[in-house]
Coordinates of C-alpha atoms in Angstrom, one line a residue:
Chain A
X273 CA 139.5 35.2 152.0
X274 CA 142.9 33.4 152.7
X275 CA 142.4 31.9 149.2
X276 CA 141.9 35.1 147.3
X277 CA 144.9 36.7 148.8
X278 CA 147.0 33.7 147.8
X279 CA 145.5 34.1 144.1
X280 CA 146.3 37.8 144.2
X281 CA 149.8 37.0 145.2
X282 CA 150.2 34.1 142.4
X283 CA 148.9 36.7 140.0
X284 CA 151.4 39.4 141.0
X285 CA 154.1 36.7 140.9
X286 CA 153.2 35.8 137.4
X287 CA 152.9 39.5 136.4
X288 CA 156.4 40.1 137.7
X289 CA 157.9 37.3 136.0
X290 CA 156.3 38.3 132.6
X291 CA 157.2 41.9 133.3
X292 CA 160.9 41.3 133.9
X293 CA 161.3 39.1 130.7
X294 CA 159.7 41.9 128.6
X295 CA 162.0 44.5 130.4
X296 CA 165.0 42.4 129.3
X297 CA 163.9 41.8 125.9
X298 CA 163.3 45.5 125.3
X299 CA 166.9 46.2 126.8
X300 CA 168.5 43.5 124.8
X301 CA 167.0 44.3 121.7
X302 CA 167.9 48.0 122.3
X303 CA 171.4 47.1 123.2
X304 CA 172.0 44.8 120.0
X305 CA 170.6 47.4 117.3
X306 CA 172.7 50.3 118.9
X307 CA 175.8 48.1 119.1
X308 CA 176.1 48.4 122.8
X309 CA 179.3 46.2 123.9
X310 CA 178.2 45.7 127.5
X311 CA 174.6 44.6 126.6
X312 CA 175.7 42.0 123.9
X313 CA 178.2 40.5 126.2
X314 CA 175.3 40.0 128.9
X315 CA 173.4 38.2 126.2
X316 CA 176.3 36.2 125.4
X317 CA 176.9 35.2 128.9
X318 CA 173.3 34.4 129.7
X319 CA 172.3 33.0 126.5
X320 CA 174.9 31.4 124.6
X321 CA 175.6 28.3 126.8
X322 CA 172.0 26.9 126.0
X323 CA 172.5 27.4 122.2
X324 CA 176.1 26.0 122.3
X325 CA 174.8 22.9 124.3
X326 CA 171.8 22.5 121.4
X327 CA 174.5 22.7 118.6
X328 CA 176.8 20.5 120.0
X329 CA 174.1 17.8 120.8
X330 CA 173.3 17.9 117.1
X331 CA 176.3 17.2 115.4
X332 CA 177.9 20.7 115.6
X333 CA 181.0 21.9 116.9
X334 CA 181.9 25.1 119.1
X335 CA 182.6 27.2 115.9
X336 CA 179.2 26.1 114.6
X337 CA 177.5 27.3 117.9
X338 CA 179.3 30.7 117.6
X339 CA 178.4 31.1 114.2
X340 CA 174.7 29.9 114.8
X341 CA 174.5 32.4 117.7
X342 CA 176.0 35.3 115.8
X343 CA 173.7 34.9 113.0
X344 CA 170.6 34.4 115.5
X345 CA 171.5 37.9 116.8
X346 CA 172.2 39.4 113.7
X347 CA 168.5 38.1 112.7
X348 CA 167.1 39.9 115.5
X349 CA 168.9 43.1 114.7
X350 CA 167.7 43.1 110.9
X351 CA 164.1 42.4 111.9
X352 CA 163.8 44.8 114.6
X353 CA 166.0 47.5 113.5
X354 CA 163.3 49.2 111.0
X355 CA 160.2 48.1 112.9
X356 CA 160.1 46.8 116.6
X357 CA 157.7 44.3 117.3
X358 CA 156.8 42.8 120.7
X359 CA 158.9 39.9 121.9
X360 CA 157.8 38.5 125.3
X361 CA 160.7 36.4 126.0
X362 CA 164.0 37.1 124.1
X363 CA 165.6 33.9 125.5
X364 CA 162.8 31.9 124.2
X365 CA 162.7 33.9 121.0
X366 CA 166.4 33.7 120.2
X367 CA 166.6 30.0 121.1
X368 CA 163.8 29.2 118.5
X369 CA 165.6 31.2 115.8
X370 CA 168.9 29.6 116.5
X371 CA 167.5 26.2 116.5
X372 CA 166.1 26.9 113.2
X373 CA 169.5 28.4 111.8
X374 CA 171.2 25.3 112.8
X375 CA 168.5 22.7 111.5
X376 CA 168.7 24.6 108.1
X377 CA 172.4 24.3 108.1
X378 CA 172.2 20.7 108.8
X379 CA 169.7 20.2 105.9
X380 CA 172.0 22.3 103.6
X381 CA 175.0 20.1 104.7
X382 CA 173.2 16.9 103.4
X383 CA 171.9 18.7 100.1
X384 CA 175.5 20.0 99.3
X385 CA 177.0 16.4 99.5
X386 CA 180.1 17.9 100.8
X387 CA 181.1 18.8 97.4
X388 CA 183.2 21.9 97.1
X389 CA 180.5 24.6 97.5
X390 CA 181.8 28.2 98.1
X391 CA 179.3 29.3 100.9
X392 CA 177.9 32.8 100.6
X393 CA 177.4 33.8 104.1
X394 CA 175.3 36.8 103.3
X395 CA 173.4 34.8 100.8
X396 CA 172.5 31.8 103.4
X397 CA 171.6 34.4 105.9
X398 CA 169.3 36.6 103.8
X399 CA 167.4 33.5 102.7
X400 CA 167.3 32.5 106.3
X401 CA 166.0 35.6 107.2
X402 CA 163.2 35.7 104.8
X403 CA 162.1 32.2 105.6
X404 CA 162.2 33.0 109.4
X405 CA 160.1 36.2 109.0
X406 CA 157.6 34.1 107.1
X407 CA 157.6 31.6 110.0
X408 CA 157.3 34.5 112.6
X409 CA 154.4 35.9 110.7
X410 CA 152.5 32.5 110.5
X411 CA 153.0 31.9 113.9
X412 CA 151.9 35.4 115.0
X413 CA 148.5 34.6 112.9
X414 CA 148.1 31.4 114.5
X415 CA 148.0 33.1 117.9
X416 CA 145.0 35.1 116.9
X417 CA 143.1 31.9 116.5
X418 CA 140.6 30.7 119.4
X419 CA 142.3 28.4 121.8
X420 CA 140.2 25.5 120.6
X421 CA 141.5 25.8 117.1
X422 CA 145.1 26.4 118.3
X423 CA 145.0 23.0 120.2
X424 CA 143.3 21.1 117.5
X425 CA 145.5 22.6 114.5
X426 CA 148.7 22.0 116.5
X427 CA 147.9 18.4 117.0
X428 CA 146.6 18.0 113.5
X429 CA 149.9 19.7 112.0
X430 CA 151.8 17.3 114.3
X431 CA 150.3 14.3 112.5
X432 CA 147.6 13.2 114.7
X433 CA 144.6 11.5 112.4
X434 CA 141.1 12.7 112.6
X435 CA 140.2 9.7 114.5
X436 CA 142.9 10.6 117.0
X437 CA 141.6 14.0 117.3
X438 CA 138.0 13.0 117.6
X439 CA 139.1 10.8 120.6
X440 CA 141.5 13.3 122.2
X441 CA 139.1 16.3 121.8
X442 CA 135.8 14.4 122.5
X443 CA 134.3 15.1 119.3
X444 CA 131.1 13.1 118.4
X445 CA 132.4 11.8 115.1
X446 CA 135.3 11.9 112.5
X447 CA 133.1 14.1 110.3
X448 CA 132.5 16.7 113.0
X449 CA 136.3 16.9 113.7
X450 CA 137.0 17.1 110.1
X451 CA 134.8 20.1 109.5
X452 CA 136.3 21.7 112.7
X453 CA 139.8 21.3 111.2
X454 CA 138.6 22.6 107.8
X455 CA 137.0 25.7 109.6
X456 CA 140.2 26.5 111.7
X457 CA 142.5 26.1 108.7
X458 CA 140.3 28.5 106.6
X459 CA 140.2 30.8 109.4
X460 CA 143.9 30.8 109.8
X461 CA 144.3 31.4 106.0
X462 CA 141.8 34.4 106.0
X463 CA 143.6 35.9 108.9
X464 CA 146.8 35.4 107.0
X465 CA 145.6 36.8 103.7
X466 CA 144.0 39.7 105.3
X467 CA 147.2 41.1 106.6
X468 CA 148.9 43.2 104.5
X469 CA 152.3 41.3 105.1
X470 CA 150.9 38.2 103.2
X471 CA 151.1 40.3 99.9
X472 CA 154.8 41.3 100.7
X473 CA 155.5 37.5 101.4
X474 CA 153.6 36.5 98.3
X475 CA 156.0 38.5 96.3
X476 CA 159.0 36.9 98.0
X477 CA 157.9 33.5 96.9
X478 CA 157.2 34.8 93.1
X479 CA 160.4 34.7 90.8
Chain B
X1002 CA 140.9 29.5 86.8
X1003 CA 140.3 31.0 90.3
X1004 CA 140.9 28.7 93.1
X1005 CA 138.1 29.0 95.9
X1006 CA 139.2 27.7 99.3
X1007 CA 137.3 24.3 99.9
X1008 CA 137.6 21.6 101.9
X1009 CA 138.5 19.5 98.8
X1010 CA 141.1 21.9 97.7
X1011 CA 142.9 21.9 101.0
X1012 CA 142.8 18.0 101.0
X1013 CA 144.4 18.1 97.3
X1014 CA 147.2 20.4 98.5
X1015 CA 147.9 18.3 101.5
X1016 CA 148.1 15.0 99.2
X1017 CA 150.2 16.7 96.7
X1018 CA 152.6 18.0 99.4
X1019 CA 152.6 14.5 101.0
X1020 CA 153.0 12.5 97.9
X1021 CA 149.8 10.8 98.3
X1022 CA 148.3 11.4 94.8
X1023 CA 148.5 8.9 92.1
X1024 CA 150.5 9.5 89.0
X1025 CA 147.5 10.6 86.9
X1026 CA 146.0 12.7 89.8
X1027 CA 149.4 14.0 90.3
X1028 CA 149.9 15.1 86.6
X1029 CA 146.4 16.8 86.3
X1030 CA 147.2 18.9 89.5
X1031 CA 150.6 19.9 88.2
X1032 CA 148.9 21.0 85.0
X1033 CA 146.5 22.9 86.9
X1034 CA 149.3 24.5 89.0
X1035 CA 151.1 25.6 85.8
X1036 CA 147.9 27.4 84.5
X1037 CA 146.8 28.8 88.1
X1038 CA 148.6 31.4 89.7
X1039 CA 146.1 31.6 92.6
X1040 CA 146.5 27.9 93.2
X1041 CA 150.3 27.9 93.3
X1042 CA 150.0 30.8 95.7
X1043 CA 147.5 28.5 98.1
X1044 CA 150.2 25.8 97.6
X1045 CA 153.1 28.2 98.8
X1046 CA 150.8 29.0 101.6
X1047 CA 150.4 25.5 102.5
X1048 CA 154.0 24.8 102.2
X1049 CA 154.9 27.7 104.6
X1050 CA 152.3 26.6 107.2
X1051 CA 153.5 22.9 107.2
X1052 CA 157.2 24.0 107.3
X1053 CA 156.3 26.4 110.4
X1054 CA 154.0 23.9 112.2
X1055 CA 155.1 20.3 111.4
X1056 CA 158.6 19.7 112.6
X1057 CA 158.8 16.1 111.3
X1058 CA 158.8 16.7 107.6
X1059 CA 160.6 18.8 105.2
X1060 CA 158.3 20.5 102.7
X1061 CA 160.8 22.9 101.1
X1062 CA 159.8 22.4 97.6
X1063 CA 160.5 26.4 96.8
X1064 CA 163.5 26.7 98.9
X1065 CA 165.6 27.9 96.3
X1066 CA 162.9 29.9 94.4
X1067 CA 162.7 32.8 96.6
X1068 CA 162.7 36.4 95.0
X1069 CA 166.1 37.2 94.0
X1070 CA 165.6 41.2 94.2
X1071 CA 164.4 40.7 97.9
X1072 CA 167.5 38.5 98.9
X1073 CA 169.8 40.9 96.9
X1074 CA 168.4 43.9 99.1
X1075 CA 168.9 41.9 102.3
X1076 CA 172.5 40.9 101.2
X1077 CA 173.3 44.6 100.4
X1078 CA 172.1 45.4 103.7
X1079 CA 174.3 42.7 105.6
X1080 CA 177.1 44.1 103.6
X1081 CA 176.7 47.6 104.6
X1082 CA 179.2 49.3 107.1
X1083 CA 176.2 49.8 109.5
X1084 CA 175.5 46.1 109.7
X1085 CA 179.1 45.1 109.6
X1086 CA 180.0 47.2 112.6
X1087 CA 176.9 45.4 114.6
X1088 CA 178.3 42.0 113.3
X1089 CA 181.8 42.8 114.5
X1090 CA 180.1 44.0 118.0
X1091 CA 178.6 40.6 118.5
X1092 CA 182.0 38.8 117.6
X1093 CA 183.7 41.0 120.1
X1094 CA 181.4 40.1 122.7
X1095 CA 182.1 36.3 121.7
X1096 CA 185.7 36.8 122.1
X1097 CA 185.4 38.5 125.3
X1098 CA 182.9 35.5 126.4
X1099 CA 185.5 32.8 125.5
X1100 CA 188.5 34.7 127.2
X1101 CA 186.5 35.3 130.6
X1102 CA 185.2 31.6 130.2
X1103 CA 182.2 32.7 132.1
X1104 CA 179.6 30.3 132.9
X1105 CA 176.1 31.4 133.8
X1106 CA 173.2 29.2 134.3
X1107 CA 170.5 30.3 131.9
X1108 CA 167.3 31.7 133.3
X1109 CA 164.8 28.8 133.8
X1110 CA 162.0 28.6 131.4
X1111 CA 159.0 28.9 133.5
X1112 CA 156.6 29.4 130.7
X1113 CA 157.7 25.9 129.6
X1114 CA 156.6 24.3 132.7
X1115 CA 153.2 26.3 132.7
X1116 CA 152.7 24.9 129.2
X1117 CA 153.4 21.4 130.4
X1118 CA 151.2 21.7 133.5
X1119 CA 148.4 22.9 131.1
X1120 CA 148.7 20.0 128.9
X1121 CA 148.9 17.6 131.7
X1122 CA 145.6 19.2 133.1
X1123 CA 144.0 19.0 129.6
X1124 CA 144.7 15.3 129.3
X1125 CA 143.8 14.4 132.8
X1126 CA 140.4 16.0 132.3
X1127 CA 139.4 14.5 129.2
X1128 CA 137.8 11.1 129.6
X1129 CA 138.6 8.6 127.1
X1130 CA 137.1 5.4 126.1
X1131 CA 138.6 2.9 123.9
X1132 CA 139.1 -0.7 124.3
X1133 CA 141.5 -3.0 121.9
X1134 CA 141.4 -6.4 121.3
X1135 CA 144.8 -6.9 120.3
X1136 CA 147.8 -4.3 121.2
X1137 CA 149.5 -5.4 118.1
X1138 CA 147.4 -3.5 115.9
X1139 CA 148.9 -0.3 117.3
X1140 CA 152.3 -1.8 116.1
X1141 CA 150.8 -2.1 112.7
X1142 CA 149.5 1.4 112.7
X1143 CA 152.6 3.1 114.3
X1144 CA 155.5 1.1 112.6
X1145 CA 156.4 1.7 109.0
X1146 CA 160.2 1.2 108.5
X1147 CA 160.2 2.4 105.0
X1148 CA 159.9 6.0 106.8
X1149 CA 163.4 5.5 108.4
X1150 CA 165.8 8.5 107.3
X1151 CA 167.7 7.7 104.2
X1152 CA 171.7 8.7 104.0
X1153 CA 172.3 7.2 100.7
X1154 CA 173.9 10.1 98.3
X1155 CA 174.0 9.7 94.6
X1156 CA 177.1 11.3 94.0
X1157 CA 179.0 10.0 97.3
X1158 CA 180.9 6.8 97.2
X1159 CA 179.3 3.8 98.9
X1160 CA 180.5 3.2 102.6
X1161 CA 179.5 0.8 105.3
X1162 CA 176.2 2.6 106.4
X1163 CA 175.1 3.1 102.8
X1164 CA 175.9 -0.6 102.0
X1165 CA 174.0 -1.6 105.3
X1166 CA 171.0 0.4 104.2
X1167 CA 170.9 -0.7 100.7
X1168 CA 170.9 -4.4 102.3
X1169 CA 168.2 -3.3 104.5
X1170 CA 166.0 -1.9 101.9
X1171 CA 166.3 -5.1 99.8
X1172 CA 165.1 -7.2 102.7
X1173 CA 168.5 -8.8 103.6
X1174 CA 168.2 -8.2 107.1
X1175 CA 170.9 -10.5 108.3
X1176 CA 173.4 -9.0 106.2
X1177 CA 172.3 -5.5 107.4
X1178 CA 172.7 -6.7 110.9
X1179 CA 176.3 -7.6 110.4
X1180 CA 177.1 -4.2 108.3
X1181 CA 175.4 -1.9 110.9
X1182 CA 177.1 -3.8 113.6
X1183 CA 180.4 -2.4 112.5
X1184 CA 179.5 1.2 112.7
X1185 CA 181.6 2.7 115.3
X1186 CA 180.2 4.6 118.2
X1187 CA 182.2 7.8 117.1
X1188 CA 180.6 7.7 113.6
X1189 CA 178.1 10.5 113.3
X1190 CA 175.6 8.1 112.0
X1191 CA 175.9 5.7 114.8
X1192 CA 172.7 6.7 116.8
X1193 CA 171.0 6.0 113.0
X1194 CA 172.9 2.6 112.8
X1195 CA 171.4 1.5 116.2
X1196 CA 168.1 2.7 115.1
X1197 CA 168.3 0.6 111.9
X1198 CA 169.8 -2.5 113.7
X1199 CA 166.7 -2.6 116.1
X1200 CA 164.4 -2.6 112.7
X1201 CA 166.5 -5.3 111.4
X1202 CA 166.0 -7.3 114.3
X1203 CA 162.2 -6.5 114.4
X1204 CA 162.0 -7.6 110.7
X1205 CA 164.0 -10.9 111.6
X1206 CA 161.4 -11.1 114.5
X1207 CA 164.0 -11.3 117.1
X1208 CA 162.0 -9.4 119.6
X1209 CA 164.4 -9.4 122.5
X1210 CA 167.3 -8.2 120.6
X1211 CA 165.1 -5.7 119.0
X1212 CA 164.0 -4.3 122.5
X1213 CA 167.8 -4.3 123.7
X1214 CA 169.0 -2.5 120.7
X1215 CA 166.2 0.2 121.2
X1216 CA 167.0 0.6 124.8
X1217 CA 170.7 1.0 123.7
X1218 CA 169.4 4.0 121.4
X1219 CA 167.3 5.3 124.1
X1220 CA 170.3 5.4 126.5
X1221 CA 172.6 7.3 123.9
X1222 CA 173.4 10.7 125.5
X1223 CA 173.5 13.8 123.4
X1224 CA 171.6 12.2 120.5
X1225 CA 168.8 14.0 118.8
X1226 CA 167.1 10.5 118.1
X1227 CA 167.5 8.7 121.2
X1228 CA 163.8 9.2 122.3
X1229 CA 163.0 7.2 119.3
X1230 CA 164.8 4.3 121.0
X1231 CA 161.9 4.3 123.9
X1232 CA 159.0 4.7 121.2
X1233 CA 160.0 1.7 119.1
X1234 CA 160.9 -0.2 122.3
X1235 CA 157.2 0.2 123.0
X1236 CA 156.2 -0.7 119.7
X1237 CA 158.0 -4.1 120.2
X1238 CA 156.4 -4.7 123.3
X1239 CA 152.9 -3.9 121.7
X1240 CA 153.7 -6.5 118.9
X1241 CA 154.3 -9.1 121.5
X1242 CA 151.1 -8.1 123.5
X1243 CA 153.0 -7.0 126.5
X1244 CA 150.9 -4.0 127.5
X1245 CA 152.7 -3.4 130.9
X1246 CA 156.1 -2.7 129.3
X1247 CA 154.8 -0.9 126.4
X1248 CA 153.1 1.6 128.8
X1249 CA 156.5 1.9 131.0
X1250 CA 158.5 2.6 127.8
X1251 CA 156.0 5.0 126.3
X1252 CA 155.5 7.0 129.7
X1253 CA 159.4 8.1 129.0
X1254 CA 158.2 10.0 126.0
X1255 CA 155.4 11.8 127.8
X1256 CA 157.6 14.2 129.7
X1257 CA 159.1 16.2 127.3
X1258 CA 157.3 17.7 124.2
X1259 CA 160.5 17.5 122.1
X1260 CA 160.5 13.8 122.5
X1261 CA 159.6 11.5 119.4
X1262 CA 155.7 11.2 119.0
X1263 CA 155.4 12.9 122.3
X1264 CA 151.6 13.5 121.7
X1265 CA 150.9 10.1 120.3
X1266 CA 152.7 8.7 123.2
X1267 CA 150.4 10.4 125.7
X1268 CA 147.4 9.2 123.8
X1269 CA 148.5 5.6 123.6
X1270 CA 149.3 5.3 127.1
X1271 CA 145.7 6.5 128.0
X1272 CA 144.1 4.2 125.5
X1273 CA 146.3 1.3 127.0
X1274 CA 145.6 2.2 130.7

């Protein structure tokens, strides 16, 4: 009896945490797309230090951090203004987006060799928006897979060999795990192709 | 030619993406790509998946080939008054924030700890048998210095780092040690110079120096690659068949999923234990 009350309290606690994250997410997104100064400042105060710390740790300066944060918020505005989608944790989502923006600009710095390149800010951001929308779409479809497929595929995409996967997930043989990986990948591809968004993405990738 | 999704096709796409095809295979595959729109679509999809889920590599082969009209639509949108106003709103908040110099501790990411707890439970519950005769086999399996990132850029004049890297690639490890040692701690490539230095000592079979160098890398604060230090420290211990110290080093990479080879470190610790 005592144990079941405890479980109930735990469930309620988790529910309240998730609800409060989602409430904040809704409020933050509405504030951003309506240009609410107070909410935008609240987002800045709560979430900028973490993004700043990440950029500073990875070869960036304070101005880079501000630009990354600005572009991250603008990405959310562009993608959420026309069609709202569910974002469970605004903080986690914004951080991932900002991380990707910074990784991308670090990569571009290397590619451009510091030669005189006039950066077209909107061009950069537009390209990023399309790429990130693709990533978001693939992640959404990935989340629709079974737990087992998700575990195996994330290990697989992170470079674990079939041999390591067989050992890790207690499969009888390498062949069995190979077939399982193929089935999960095929399932993911099927889920992606069945979604109308894929037709749109296909066009983005065709010149 | 329509491309039916088979295990063989997925394998070919992966080998092509990772540059594992032979010259003839690659040429044949590229001929097929040129004539098969569906195959090109499959390849683009795989690139997207690897870019999304594999953080360690860059597969952006089509990066500059995004549809122009789609980019132009977005650019026009971003330049419209409506979006410019929203952008100004963000910049205003930035200004106020810096003026106030307010510092608020970010909300703790509880979900992350749930995730880590879940992973720990998963690893603890899976029973795992594997015996090894020599720990050095793991060193051979996991250490490939040819995969170290290169910072040589064709159009750039040579500097100490690029000269050191060239010496390393030519197998002149003593010369590379001398050059990498001169890179200042303030240089943005300093962490990479320490990594290369450790690799040089390993190649020279100066294991103690290699370990000390990788420990130095591991202790660098604010570096994206410091967790590579502990990983390679462990690898050198394995090369020396020193299981206990290898485990100690590996365990440092098993707490944070962002650490270098986090999952591999977890598996190795279990194998060695």
